């Protein structure tokens, strides 16, 4: 027994020793093998395991089709180009096209109780999250399929972009048939301008030449944002290149402070905000500096009406020592926006001082005379009070400065409300026999005149905008009544086009509400009536304004369109057989009239009146939020 046990113990010890020896030998063998491998091969093995394998894993992850995305996309066509898709769905800022390394996993949508809804303040936040997620040329299409076809994300895109940022993305807008006709009209006018007047102020469509006012390409600059909204990419690029390479202010002469501000400065700022192109802001700043230095050198709070851009000096017009009320009080939106965009408060402070001074002057019924002196800062005694020429946009900019400020600068609202109360009390009358509502004038500070310029037809849109922003319902009631009168100024004429000025009958023996004097029968392709139709349609959704605007557009097509290019103002709206062309296409026909018609005929509110305020030349500027 002892021997047997001894043998068993020997075997046990021997086996353990063998196992230990075997493992040691194996470990030693692998180490020896690795030492014998050349350095180059060792590097290759490291590359395979630590570089190539991880890259292969990432490649498989981001190129493998998303099954869920494919299922969701069966009923939807994918975007053709990833860049185009990116522009459509995401309002990316300039330069924000680099992929970011944030983790993004789309949440599954629970449809059991309907699509989830976000609070209004969060609607854009989801889009921003998507924008900041990993966006590359390889995975963008999959992302779009996965996210854009979910009910929740689609609704957020519609709420966040389609209602707020359509102006920045005209390619999103499906144009209606009527809009397409307006685009054709624009292209017809632009083609003639390009051939005969490109880079000059205005086209003369009959004589096939051009006219100069400031020699600063007024029609071209006025049209930039119109082309942007209509998505006319080729025409826009041509115009943009001209502004970048040819527009010079240091060699220009005299310009009107008001006209150059609303058309050129306003046009440059508007297209800057829509496109994000900093070139426009630089041009706007250069012009603003010259206008500021020259116009505000009068010694009073009231600027000169004219400025020499080359010498940067200001002066009164040759025909008078006075400036017009509208000239000095309708530059505020543009100068304030320039301050906001550049961070330079000087522009806004200069025009604010003008308004503060006007508010300090004595007025009767809060209605301001139309002439004011840049020398002593006082109103001209006995000057006309009107919402027509030389007075109109003073009242417009009272409301719009308040709106532009995000409804924070209440001094403008207060003065606007007081002025509207004065309009109700002193200027609003009813004609006979149909009872049309109109806004007259006060001559010499005393005598009422039943005269109304077509320019006054801006007022319905402004009144409606005031009501939309919380003012009294009587503003909207007057807006609707007055717009019906403006429409009658078209429909009562044999050509279907309004004269420049009309008079209203206040005599019981009269047979018509509206009469036209021989000197006032011309039509300058003005926008004010269709502007108000656009605003009221946007705010009420009433399609009658679209139908009324369509008839006006057809009248423009019939009586002002020049067959071989352009549109012309006419001398006689009372003569359909001989309207008599004036051989002039105003810059505002492309910048305002066709723009407002295009926006009026759209199914979408392409430029939201809650996000933009239009200057008096129809250039949308952002509301400060």
Coordinates of C-alpha atoms in Angstrom, one line a residue:
X1 CA 0.0 0.0 0.0
X2 CA 2.7 2.3 0.8
X3 CA 4.4 1.7 -2.6
X4 CA 1.2 2.1 -4.5
X5 CA 0.5 5.4 -2.8
X6 CA 4.1 6.5 -3.5
X7 CA 3.6 5.7 -7.2
X8 CA 0.4 7.6 -7.4
X9 CA 1.9 10.6 -5.8
X10 CA 4.8 10.4 -8.3
X11 CA 2.4 10.3 -11.2
X12 CA 0.4 13.3 -9.9
X13 CA 3.5 15.4 -9.4
X14 CA 4.8 14.5 -12.8
X15 CA 1.5 15.5 -14.6
X16 CA 1.5 18.9 -12.9
X17 CA 5.0 19.5 -13.9
X18 CA 4.3 18.5 -17.5
X19 CA 1.3 20.9 -17.7
X20 CA 3.3 23.7 -16.3
X21 CA 6.2 23.1 -18.6
X22 CA 3.8 22.9 -21.6
X23 CA 2.2 26.3 -21.0
X24 CA 5.6 27.9 -20.3
X25 CA 6.9 26.5 -23.5
X26 CA 3.9 27.8 -25.5
X27 CA 4.2 31.4 -24.1
X28 CA 7.9 31.4 -24.8
X29 CA 7.3 30.3 -28.3
X30 CA 4.8 33.1 -29.2
X31 CA 7.1 35.7 -27.7
X32 CA 10.1 34.3 -29.7
X33 CA 8.0 34.3 -32.8
X34 CA 7.0 38.0 -32.5
X35 CA 10.7 39.0 -31.9
X36 CA 11.7 37.3 -35.1
X37 CA 9.1 39.4 -37.2
X38 CA 10.7 42.4 -39.1
X39 CA 9.7 45.9 -37.9
X40 CA 7.9 46.7 -41.2
X41 CA 5.5 43.7 -40.8
X42 CA 4.9 44.7 -37.2
X43 CA 3.8 48.2 -38.3
X44 CA 1.5 46.6 -40.9
X45 CA -0.2 44.5 -38.3
X46 CA -0.7 47.5 -36.1
X47 CA -2.3 49.5 -39.1
X48 CA -4.7 46.6 -39.8
X49 CA -5.9 46.3 -36.2
X50 CA -5.9 49.9 -35.1
X51 CA -6.7 52.0 -38.2
X52 CA -8.2 49.9 -41.1
X53 CA -10.6 47.8 -39.0
X54 CA -12.2 50.9 -37.2
X55 CA -12.5 52.7 -40.6
X56 CA -14.1 49.7 -42.1
X57 CA -16.6 49.6 -39.2
X58 CA -17.5 53.3 -39.7
X59 CA -17.9 52.8 -43.4
X60 CA -20.3 49.9 -43.0
X61 CA -22.3 51.9 -40.3
X62 CA -22.8 55.0 -42.4
X63 CA -23.3 53.4 -45.8
X64 CA -25.6 50.6 -45.0
X65 CA -29.2 51.5 -46.0
X66 CA -31.6 52.3 -43.2
X67 CA -34.4 49.8 -43.4
X68 CA -36.8 52.0 -41.5
X69 CA -36.0 54.9 -43.8
X70 CA -36.7 52.8 -46.9
X71 CA -40.0 51.6 -45.6
X72 CA -41.0 55.2 -44.7
X73 CA -39.9 56.5 -48.1
X74 CA -41.9 54.1 -50.3
X75 CA -44.6 56.6 -51.0
X76 CA -42.2 59.6 -51.2
X77 CA -39.7 60.6 -53.9
X78 CA -36.2 61.2 -52.5
X79 CA -34.5 64.5 -53.0
X80 CA -32.4 64.5 -56.2
X81 CA -29.4 66.3 -54.8
X82 CA -28.2 66.3 -51.2
X83 CA -27.1 69.9 -51.4
X84 CA -30.5 71.0 -52.7
X85 CA -32.3 68.9 -50.1
X86 CA -30.1 70.6 -47.4
X87 CA -31.1 74.0 -48.7
X88 CA -34.8 73.1 -48.8
X89 CA -35.2 71.6 -45.4
X90 CA -32.6 73.5 -43.3
X91 CA -32.2 77.3 -43.4
X92 CA -28.5 77.0 -42.8
X93 CA -26.5 80.1 -42.4
X94 CA -23.8 80.9 -44.9
X95 CA -20.8 78.6 -44.4
X96 CA -22.7 76.1 -42.1
X97 CA -22.3 73.2 -44.4
X98 CA -19.5 71.4 -42.5
X99 CA -20.4 68.1 -40.9
X100 CA -20.6 68.2 -37.1
X101 CA -19.9 65.3 -34.8
X102 CA -23.0 65.3 -32.6
X103 CA -24.8 62.0 -32.0
X104 CA -28.2 62.0 -33.6
X105 CA -30.7 59.2 -33.3
X106 CA -34.2 60.0 -34.5
X107 CA -36.9 59.2 -32.0
X108 CA -39.6 56.8 -33.0
X109 CA -42.9 58.4 -33.6
X110 CA -45.9 57.1 -31.5
X111 CA -49.0 57.6 -33.6
X112 CA -51.5 55.8 -31.2
X113 CA -53.0 59.1 -30.1
X114 CA -52.1 61.2 -33.1
X115 CA -48.8 62.9 -33.9
X116 CA -47.0 64.6 -31.0
X117 CA -47.1 68.4 -31.0
X118 CA -44.5 70.8 -29.7
X119 CA -45.2 74.1 -28.0
X120 CA -44.9 77.0 -30.5
X121 CA -41.6 78.2 -28.8
X122 CA -40.0 74.8 -29.5
X123 CA -41.0 74.3 -33.1
X124 CA -37.8 75.7 -34.5
X125 CA -35.6 74.1 -31.9
X126 CA -36.1 70.6 -33.4
X127 CA -35.0 72.0 -36.8
X128 CA -32.0 73.6 -35.2
X129 CA -31.1 70.2 -33.6
X130 CA -31.4 68.5 -37.0
X131 CA -29.2 71.2 -38.6
X132 CA -26.5 70.8 -36.0
X133 CA -26.5 67.0 -36.4
X134 CA -24.2 65.0 -38.5
X135 CA -24.8 66.1 -42.1
X136 CA -22.6 64.6 -44.8
X137 CA -23.1 63.9 -48.4
X138 CA -23.3 60.2 -47.6
X139 CA -25.8 60.1 -44.8
X140 CA -27.9 63.2 -45.7
X141 CA -30.4 61.4 -47.9
X142 CA -31.0 58.7 -45.3
X143 CA -31.5 61.4 -42.6
X144 CA -34.0 63.2 -44.8
X145 CA -35.9 60.0 -45.5
X146 CA -35.9 59.0 -41.9
X147 CA -36.8 62.4 -40.4
X148 CA -38.7 64.3 -43.1
X149 CA -41.3 61.7 -43.6
X150 CA -42.3 61.3 -40.0
X151 CA -45.5 63.1 -39.1
X152 CA -44.0 65.1 -36.3
X153 CA -40.9 66.3 -38.1
X154 CA -42.9 67.3 -41.2
X155 CA -45.3 69.4 -39.1
X156 CA -42.4 71.1 -37.4
X157 CA -40.8 71.9 -40.7
X158 CA -44.1 73.3 -42.0
X159 CA -44.6 75.4 -38.9
X160 CA -41.0 76.4 -38.4
X161 CA -39.9 77.0 -42.0
X162 CA -42.8 77.3 -44.3
X163 CA -44.5 79.9 -42.2
X164 CA -41.4 81.7 -41.0
X165 CA -38.6 81.3 -43.5
X166 CA -40.2 80.9 -46.9
X167 CA -38.8 84.2 -48.0
X168 CA -35.3 82.8 -47.5
X169 CA -36.3 79.6 -49.4
X170 CA -38.3 80.6 -52.4
X171 CA -37.6 77.1 -53.9
X172 CA -40.0 75.7 -51.3
X173 CA -42.9 77.6 -52.7
X174 CA -45.1 76.0 -55.3
X175 CA -46.2 78.9 -57.4
X176 CA -49.9 79.2 -58.4
X177 CA -51.0 79.7 -62.0
X178 CA -51.6 83.4 -61.3
X179 CA -48.2 83.8 -59.7
X180 CA -46.6 82.2 -62.8
X181 CA -48.3 84.8 -65.0
X182 CA -46.8 87.6 -62.8
X183 CA -43.4 86.0 -63.1
X184 CA -43.9 86.0 -66.9
X185 CA -44.7 89.7 -66.7
X186 CA -41.6 90.4 -64.6
X187 CA -39.4 88.5 -67.1
X188 CA -41.0 90.5 -70.0
X189 CA -40.1 93.7 -68.2
X190 CA -36.7 92.5 -67.1
X191 CA -35.7 91.4 -70.6
X192 CA -36.3 94.8 -72.0
X193 CA -34.5 96.5 -69.1
X194 CA -31.5 94.1 -69.6
X195 CA -31.3 94.9 -73.3
X196 CA -31.8 98.7 -73.3
X197 CA -31.2 99.9 -69.7
X198 CA -29.1 97.4 -67.7
X199 CA -27.4 99.2 -64.8
X200 CA -29.3 102.4 -65.4
X201 CA -32.1 103.9 -63.4
X202 CA -35.2 103.4 -65.5
X203 CA -36.3 101.8 -68.8
X204 CA -37.9 103.9 -71.6
X205 CA -39.8 101.0 -73.3
X206 CA -41.2 103.0 -76.3
X207 CA -37.9 104.7 -77.4
X208 CA -35.9 101.6 -76.3
X209 CA -33.5 103.5 -74.2
X210 CA -33.1 104.6 -70.5
X211 CA -33.4 107.5 -68.2
X212 CA -31.2 108.5 -65.3
X213 CA -32.3 110.0 -62.0
X214 CA -29.4 109.2 -59.6
X215 CA -27.4 107.0 -62.0
X216 CA -27.3 104.2 -59.4
X217 CA -29.3 101.4 -61.1
X218 CA -32.6 102.1 -59.4
X219 CA -34.6 99.5 -61.2
X220 CA -32.0 96.8 -60.8
X221 CA -31.6 97.3 -57.0
X222 CA -35.4 97.7 -56.5
X223 CA -35.8 94.3 -58.2
X224 CA -33.3 92.2 -56.3
X225 CA -35.6 90.9 -53.6
X226 CA -38.4 90.5 -56.1
X227 CA -36.2 88.1 -58.2
X228 CA -35.2 86.3 -55.0
X229 CA -38.8 85.8 -54.0
X230 CA -39.7 84.6 -57.5
X231 CA -36.7 82.3 -57.5
X232 CA -35.3 83.7 -60.7
X233 CA -31.8 82.5 -60.1
X234 CA -30.2 83.5 -63.4
X235 CA -31.6 87.0 -63.5
X236 CA -30.7 87.5 -59.8
X237 CA -27.1 86.4 -60.4
X238 CA -26.7 88.9 -63.2
X239 CA -28.0 91.7 -61.0
X240 CA -26.0 90.6 -58.0
X241 CA -22.8 90.7 -60.0
X242 CA -23.5 94.2 -61.2
X243 CA -24.0 95.4 -57.7
X244 CA -20.8 93.8 -56.5
X245 CA -18.7 95.0 -59.4
X246 CA -20.3 98.2 -60.8
X247 CA -22.2 100.0 -58.0
X248 CA -20.2 103.0 -56.9
X249 CA -21.3 105.8 -54.6
X250 CA -18.1 107.9 -54.7
X251 CA -18.8 109.0 -58.2
X252 CA -22.5 109.8 -57.9
X253 CA -23.9 113.3 -57.7
X254 CA -27.1 114.6 -56.1
X255 CA -29.7 112.2 -54.8
X256 CA -32.9 112.6 -52.9
X257 CA -32.4 111.4 -49.3
X258 CA -35.8 109.8 -49.1
X259 CA -35.9 108.1 -52.5
X260 CA -32.3 106.8 -52.3
X261 CA -33.0 105.5 -48.8
X262 CA -36.2 103.6 -49.5
X263 CA -35.1 102.3 -52.9
X264 CA -31.4 101.7 -52.7
X265 CA -30.6 101.4 -49.0
X266 CA -33.8 99.5 -48.3
X267 CA -33.3 97.3 -51.4
X268 CA -29.7 96.4 -50.3
X269 CA -30.7 95.7 -46.7
X270 CA -33.7 93.6 -47.7
X271 CA -31.7 91.3 -50.1
X272 CA -28.9 91.1 -47.5
X273 CA -31.4 89.7 -44.9
X274 CA -33.0 87.3 -47.4
X275 CA -29.8 86.0 -49.0
X276 CA -27.2 86.4 -46.1
X277 CA -24.8 87.9 -48.7
X278 CA -22.5 90.3 -46.7
X279 CA -21.6 92.1 -49.9
X280 CA -24.9 93.8 -49.8
X281 CA -24.4 95.0 -46.2
X282 CA -21.1 96.5 -47.1
X283 CA -22.7 98.4 -49.9
X284 CA -25.5 99.5 -47.6
X285 CA -23.1 100.7 -45.0
X286 CA -21.2 102.8 -47.6
X287 CA -24.3 104.4 -48.8
X288 CA -25.6 105.0 -45.2
X289 CA -22.4 106.7 -44.2
X290 CA -22.7 109.2 -47.1
X291 CA -26.3 109.9 -46.6
X292 CA -25.8 110.3 -42.8
X293 CA -22.9 112.8 -43.3
X294 CA -24.5 114.8 -46.0
X295 CA -28.2 114.7 -45.1
X296 CA -27.8 115.5 -41.4
X297 CA -25.6 118.5 -41.8
X298 CA -28.5 121.1 -41.7
X299 CA -27.8 122.3 -38.1
X300 CA -31.3 121.4 -37.1
X301 CA -32.9 118.1 -36.3
X302 CA -34.5 118.0 -39.7
X303 CA -32.2 116.7 -42.5
X304 CA -31.8 118.2 -46.0
X305 CA -33.9 116.7 -48.7
X306 CA -31.0 116.3 -51.1
X307 CA -27.5 114.9 -50.7
X308 CA -24.4 114.9 -53.0
X309 CA -22.9 111.5 -52.5
X310 CA -19.6 112.4 -53.9
X311 CA -18.9 115.5 -51.7
X312 CA -21.1 114.1 -48.9
X313 CA -22.9 117.5 -48.5
X314 CA -26.6 118.2 -48.2
X315 CA -28.9 121.0 -49.4
X316 CA -32.5 121.9 -50.0
X317 CA -34.1 121.3 -53.4
X318 CA -33.9 124.0 -56.0
X319 CA -37.6 124.6 -56.0
X320 CA -38.0 125.2 -52.2
X321 CA -36.2 125.7 -48.9
X322 CA -38.4 123.1 -47.3
X323 CA -38.2 119.4 -47.0
X324 CA -41.3 117.2 -47.3
X325 CA -42.7 115.6 -44.2
X326 CA -42.6 112.2 -45.9
X327 CA -39.0 112.8 -47.0
X328 CA -37.6 113.3 -43.5
X329 CA -39.9 110.8 -41.6
X330 CA -39.7 107.8 -44.0
X331 CA -36.0 106.9 -43.7
X332 CA -36.3 105.5 -40.2
X333 CA -36.9 101.8 -40.8
X334 CA -33.9 101.6 -43.1
X335 CA -31.4 103.5 -40.9
X336 CA -32.5 101.6 -37.8
X337 CA -32.1 98.3 -39.6
X338 CA -28.6 99.4 -40.7
X339 CA -27.8 100.1 -37.1
X340 CA -29.0 96.7 -36.1
X341 CA -27.1 95.0 -38.8
X342 CA -23.8 96.8 -38.3
X343 CA -23.9 97.4 -34.6
X344 CA -23.4 101.1 -35.2
X345 CA -26.0 103.1 -33.3
X346 CA -25.3 106.4 -35.1
X347 CA -27.7 105.7 -38.0
X348 CA -30.7 104.9 -35.7
X349 CA -29.9 107.7 -33.3
X350 CA -29.9 110.2 -36.2
X351 CA -33.3 109.3 -37.5
X352 CA -34.8 108.9 -34.0
X353 CA -33.9 112.5 -33.2
X354 CA -35.9 113.5 -36.3
X355 CA -39.0 111.8 -35.0
X356 CA -38.6 113.1 -31.5
X357 CA -38.3 116.6 -32.9
X358 CA -41.5 116.2 -35.0
X359 CA -43.4 114.9 -32.0
X360 CA -42.4 118.0 -30.1
X361 CA -44.0 120.3 -32.7
X362 CA -47.5 121.6 -32.3
X363 CA -50.1 119.8 -34.5
X364 CA -53.8 120.2 -34.9
X365 CA -55.6 116.9 -34.3
X366 CA -52.3 115.1 -34.4
X367 CA -52.1 115.6 -38.2
X368 CA -48.8 117.0 -39.5
X369 CA -48.5 119.6 -42.4
X370 CA -46.5 118.3 -45.4
X371 CA -43.6 120.8 -45.4
X372 CA -41.0 121.4 -42.7
X373 CA -37.8 123.5 -42.7
X374 CA -34.4 121.9 -42.3
X375 CA -33.1 125.4 -41.3
X376 CA -35.3 126.1 -38.2
X377 CA -37.0 122.7 -37.8
X378 CA -40.5 124.2 -38.0
X379 CA -43.6 123.3 -40.0
X380 CA -44.5 125.6 -42.9
X381 CA -47.4 127.7 -41.9
X382 CA -50.7 126.8 -43.7
X383 CA -49.2 123.8 -45.5
X384 CA -51.6 121.1 -46.7
X385 CA -52.5 118.2 -44.5
X386 CA -52.9 115.0 -46.5
X387 CA -52.2 111.3 -46.6
X388 CA -51.3 111.7 -50.2
X389 CA -48.2 113.0 -51.8
X390 CA -45.5 114.4 -49.4
X391 CA -47.4 113.2 -46.3
X392 CA -48.4 109.6 -46.8
X393 CA -45.6 107.5 -45.4
X394 CA -45.1 109.7 -42.3
X395 CA -48.2 107.9 -40.9
X396 CA -47.1 104.5 -42.3
X397 CA -43.8 104.6 -40.6
X398 CA -45.3 105.6 -37.2
X399 CA -46.9 102.2 -37.0
X400 CA -44.1 100.3 -38.7
X401 CA -41.4 101.6 -36.4
X402 CA -43.3 100.3 -33.5
X403 CA -43.7 96.9 -35.2
X404 CA -40.1 96.8 -36.2
X405 CA -39.0 97.3 -32.6
X406 CA -40.9 94.2 -31.6
X407 CA -43.7 96.5 -30.3
X408 CA -41.3 97.9 -27.6
X409 CA -41.0 101.6 -28.7
X410 CA -44.5 102.7 -27.7
X411 CA -44.0 106.3 -28.5
X412 CA -44.5 105.4 -32.2
X413 CA -47.7 103.5 -31.5
X414 CA -49.1 106.3 -29.3
X415 CA -48.5 108.9 -32.0
X416 CA -49.9 106.6 -34.7
X417 CA -53.1 105.9 -32.7
X418 CA -53.5 109.6 -32.1
X419 CA -53.0 110.4 -35.8
X420 CA -55.6 107.8 -36.8
X421 CA -58.1 109.3 -34.4
X422 CA -57.4 112.6 -36.1
X423 CA -57.9 111.0 -39.5
X424 CA -61.3 109.6 -38.4
X425 CA -62.4 113.0 -37.1
X426 CA -61.2 115.3 -39.8
X427 CA -60.5 113.5 -43.0
X428 CA -62.8 110.5 -43.4
X429 CA -65.9 111.2 -45.3
X430 CA -68.6 109.4 -47.3
X431 CA -69.3 110.2 -51.0
X432 CA -72.7 110.3 -52.7
X433 CA -74.7 108.6 -54.0
X434 CA -73.1 105.2 -53.2
X435 CA -71.6 106.2 -49.9
X436 CA -68.0 105.3 -50.7
X437 CA -65.6 106.0 -47.8
X438 CA -62.6 108.2 -48.7
X439 CA -59.9 110.2 -47.0
X440 CA -59.7 113.8 -48.0
X441 CA -57.3 116.7 -47.4
X442 CA -57.2 120.0 -45.5
X443 CA -55.9 122.9 -47.5
X444 CA -54.3 126.0 -45.9
X445 CA -54.9 124.4 -42.6
X446 CA -58.6 125.2 -42.8
X447 CA -60.5 124.0 -45.9
X448 CA -61.6 120.4 -46.5
X449 CA -61.0 119.0 -50.0
X450 CA -62.6 115.8 -51.3
X451 CA -59.4 115.0 -53.2
X452 CA -57.7 111.6 -52.8
X453 CA -54.5 110.5 -54.4
X454 CA -54.0 106.9 -55.4
X455 CA -51.1 107.0 -52.9
X456 CA -53.7 107.1 -50.1
X457 CA -54.5 103.5 -51.0
X458 CA -51.6 102.4 -48.8
X459 CA -53.7 103.2 -45.8
X460 CA -56.0 100.2 -45.8
X461 CA -53.0 97.9 -45.5
X462 CA -51.5 99.9 -42.7
X463 CA -54.8 100.1 -40.8
X464 CA -55.3 96.3 -41.1
X465 CA -51.7 95.7 -39.9
X466 CA -52.4 97.9 -36.9
X467 CA -55.5 95.9 -36.0
X468 CA -53.5 92.6 -36.5
X469 CA -51.0 93.9 -33.9
X470 CA -53.7 94.6 -31.3
X471 CA -55.2 98.0 -32.1
X472 CA -58.9 98.9 -32.2
X473 CA -61.2 97.0 -34.5
X474 CA -62.4 100.3 -36.0
X475 CA -59.0 100.4 -37.8
X476 CA -59.9 97.1 -39.6
X477 CA -63.4 98.3 -40.4
X478 CA -62.1 101.4 -42.0
X479 CA -59.4 99.4 -43.9
X480 CA -62.0 97.2 -45.5
X481 CA -64.3 100.1 -46.5
X482 CA -61.5 102.2 -47.8
X483 CA -60.0 99.3 -49.8
X484 CA -63.4 98.9 -51.5
X485 CA -63.2 102.5 -52.6
X486 CA -59.6 102.0 -53.9
X487 CA -60.9 99.0 -55.9
X488 CA -63.7 101.2 -57.4
X489 CA -61.0 103.7 -58.5
X490 CA -60.0 100.9 -60.9
X491 CA -63.3 99.2 -61.8
X492 CA -65.1 102.5 -62.5
X493 CA -62.5 103.4 -65.2
X494 CA -62.9 102.2 -68.8
X495 CA -59.4 100.7 -68.8
X496 CA -59.8 99.1 -65.4
X497 CA -56.8 101.2 -64.2
X498 CA -56.9 103.9 -61.5
X499 CA -56.0 107.5 -62.3
X500 CA -53.4 109.3 -60.2
X501 CA -55.9 111.5 -58.4
X502 CA -59.7 111.4 -58.0
X503 CA -62.3 113.6 -56.4
X504 CA -65.4 112.4 -54.5
X505 CA -68.8 113.8 -54.9
X506 CA -70.4 115.3 -51.8
X507 CA -73.4 116.9 -53.6
X508 CA -76.8 115.2 -53.4
X509 CA -77.3 116.0 -57.1
X510 CA -74.3 114.1 -58.3
X511 CA -74.7 110.8 -60.2
X512 CA -71.3 109.3 -59.5
X513 CA -69.2 109.0 -56.3
X514 CA -65.9 109.4 -58.3
X515 CA -64.9 112.1 -60.8
X516 CA -61.6 112.6 -62.5
X517 CA -60.1 115.8 -63.7
X518 CA -58.3 115.9 -67.1
X519 CA -54.9 116.7 -65.5
X520 CA -55.2 113.6 -63.3
X521 CA -56.0 110.7 -65.7
X522 CA -52.5 109.3 -65.8
X523 CA -51.5 105.9 -64.3
X524 CA -47.9 105.4 -63.2
X525 CA -48.1 101.6 -62.6
X526 CA -48.4 102.4 -58.8
X527 CA -48.6 99.6 -56.2
X528 CA -50.6 101.0 -53.3
X529 CA -53.9 99.3 -54.0
X530 CA -52.5 95.8 -54.6
X531 CA -50.2 96.4 -51.6
X532 CA -53.3 96.7 -49.4
X533 CA -54.9 93.8 -51.1
X534 CA -51.9 91.7 -50.2
X535 CA -52.0 92.7 -46.6
X536 CA -55.7 92.1 -46.1
X537 CA -55.6 88.8 -47.9
X538 CA -52.7 87.7 -45.8
X539 CA -54.5 88.7 -42.6
X540 CA -58.0 87.6 -43.4
X541 CA -57.7 84.9 -46.0
X542 CA -60.5 86.5 -48.0
X543 CA -60.0 85.4 -51.6
X544 CA -61.9 88.3 -53.0
X545 CA -58.8 90.4 -52.7
X546 CA -57.0 87.9 -55.0
X547 CA -59.8 88.2 -57.5
X548 CA -59.8 92.0 -57.4
X549 CA -56.0 92.0 -57.8
X550 CA -56.2 89.6 -60.7
X551 CA -58.4 92.1 -62.6
X552 CA -56.0 94.9 -62.0
X553 CA -53.1 92.7 -63.2
X554 CA -55.0 91.9 -66.4
X555 CA -55.6 95.6 -67.0
X556 CA -51.9 96.2 -66.6
X557 CA -51.3 93.5 -69.2
X558 CA -53.8 94.8 -71.6
X559 CA -53.1 98.6 -71.5
X560 CA -49.5 99.1 -70.3
X561 CA -47.6 96.1 -71.7
X562 CA -45.4 96.9 -74.6
X563 CA -45.3 94.1 -77.1
X564 CA -41.6 94.0 -77.8
X565 CA -40.5 94.6 -74.2
X566 CA -41.3 96.4 -70.9
X567 CA -44.4 98.2 -69.5
X568 CA -45.2 101.8 -69.7
X569 CA -47.0 104.4 -67.6
X570 CA -50.0 105.7 -69.5
X571 CA -51.6 109.2 -69.8
X572 CA -55.3 108.4 -70.0
X573 CA -57.1 105.7 -68.1
X574 CA -60.4 107.0 -69.5
X575 CA -59.5 106.1 -73.1
X576 CA -59.2 102.3 -73.6
X577 CA -58.6 102.9 -77.4
X578 CA -55.8 105.4 -76.9
X579 CA -54.2 105.2 -73.4
X580 CA -51.2 107.2 -74.7
X581 CA -47.9 105.8 -73.4
X582 CA -45.7 108.0 -71.3
X583 CA -42.5 106.0 -72.3
X584 CA -41.4 105.3 -68.7
X585 CA -41.3 102.2 -66.6
X586 CA -40.9 103.2 -63.0
X587 CA -38.5 101.2 -60.9
X588 CA -41.3 100.5 -58.4
X589 CA -43.3 98.6 -61.0
X590 CA -40.8 95.7 -60.6
X591 CA -39.9 96.5 -57.0
X592 CA -43.4 96.9 -55.6
X593 CA -46.3 96.4 -58.0
X594 CA -45.3 93.0 -59.4
X595 CA -43.9 91.9 -56.1
X596 CA -47.1 92.6 -54.2
X597 CA -49.2 90.9 -57.0
X598 CA -46.9 87.9 -56.8
X599 CA -47.3 87.6 -53.1
X600 CA -51.0 88.3 -53.2
X601 CA -51.7 85.4 -55.6
X602 CA -49.7 82.8 -53.5
X603 CA -51.3 80.0 -51.5
X604 CA -48.7 80.5 -48.8
X605 CA -47.8 83.6 -46.8
X606 CA -44.3 83.6 -48.3
X607 CA -43.3 86.7 -46.4
X608 CA -44.9 86.5 -42.9
X609 CA -46.2 89.8 -41.6
X610 CA -45.3 88.6 -38.1
X611 CA -41.6 88.3 -39.1
X612 CA -41.1 91.1 -41.6
X613 CA -42.2 94.7 -42.0
X614 CA -42.2 96.1 -45.5
X615 CA -40.7 99.5 -46.0
X616 CA -42.6 101.9 -48.2
X617 CA -40.8 100.6 -51.3
X618 CA -42.0 97.0 -50.6
X619 CA -38.6 95.8 -49.3
X620 CA -39.1 93.4 -46.3
X621 CA -37.0 94.1 -43.3
X622 CA -36.9 91.8 -40.2
X623 CA -38.9 92.5 -37.1
X624 CA -36.6 92.5 -34.0
X625 CA -37.5 89.7 -31.8

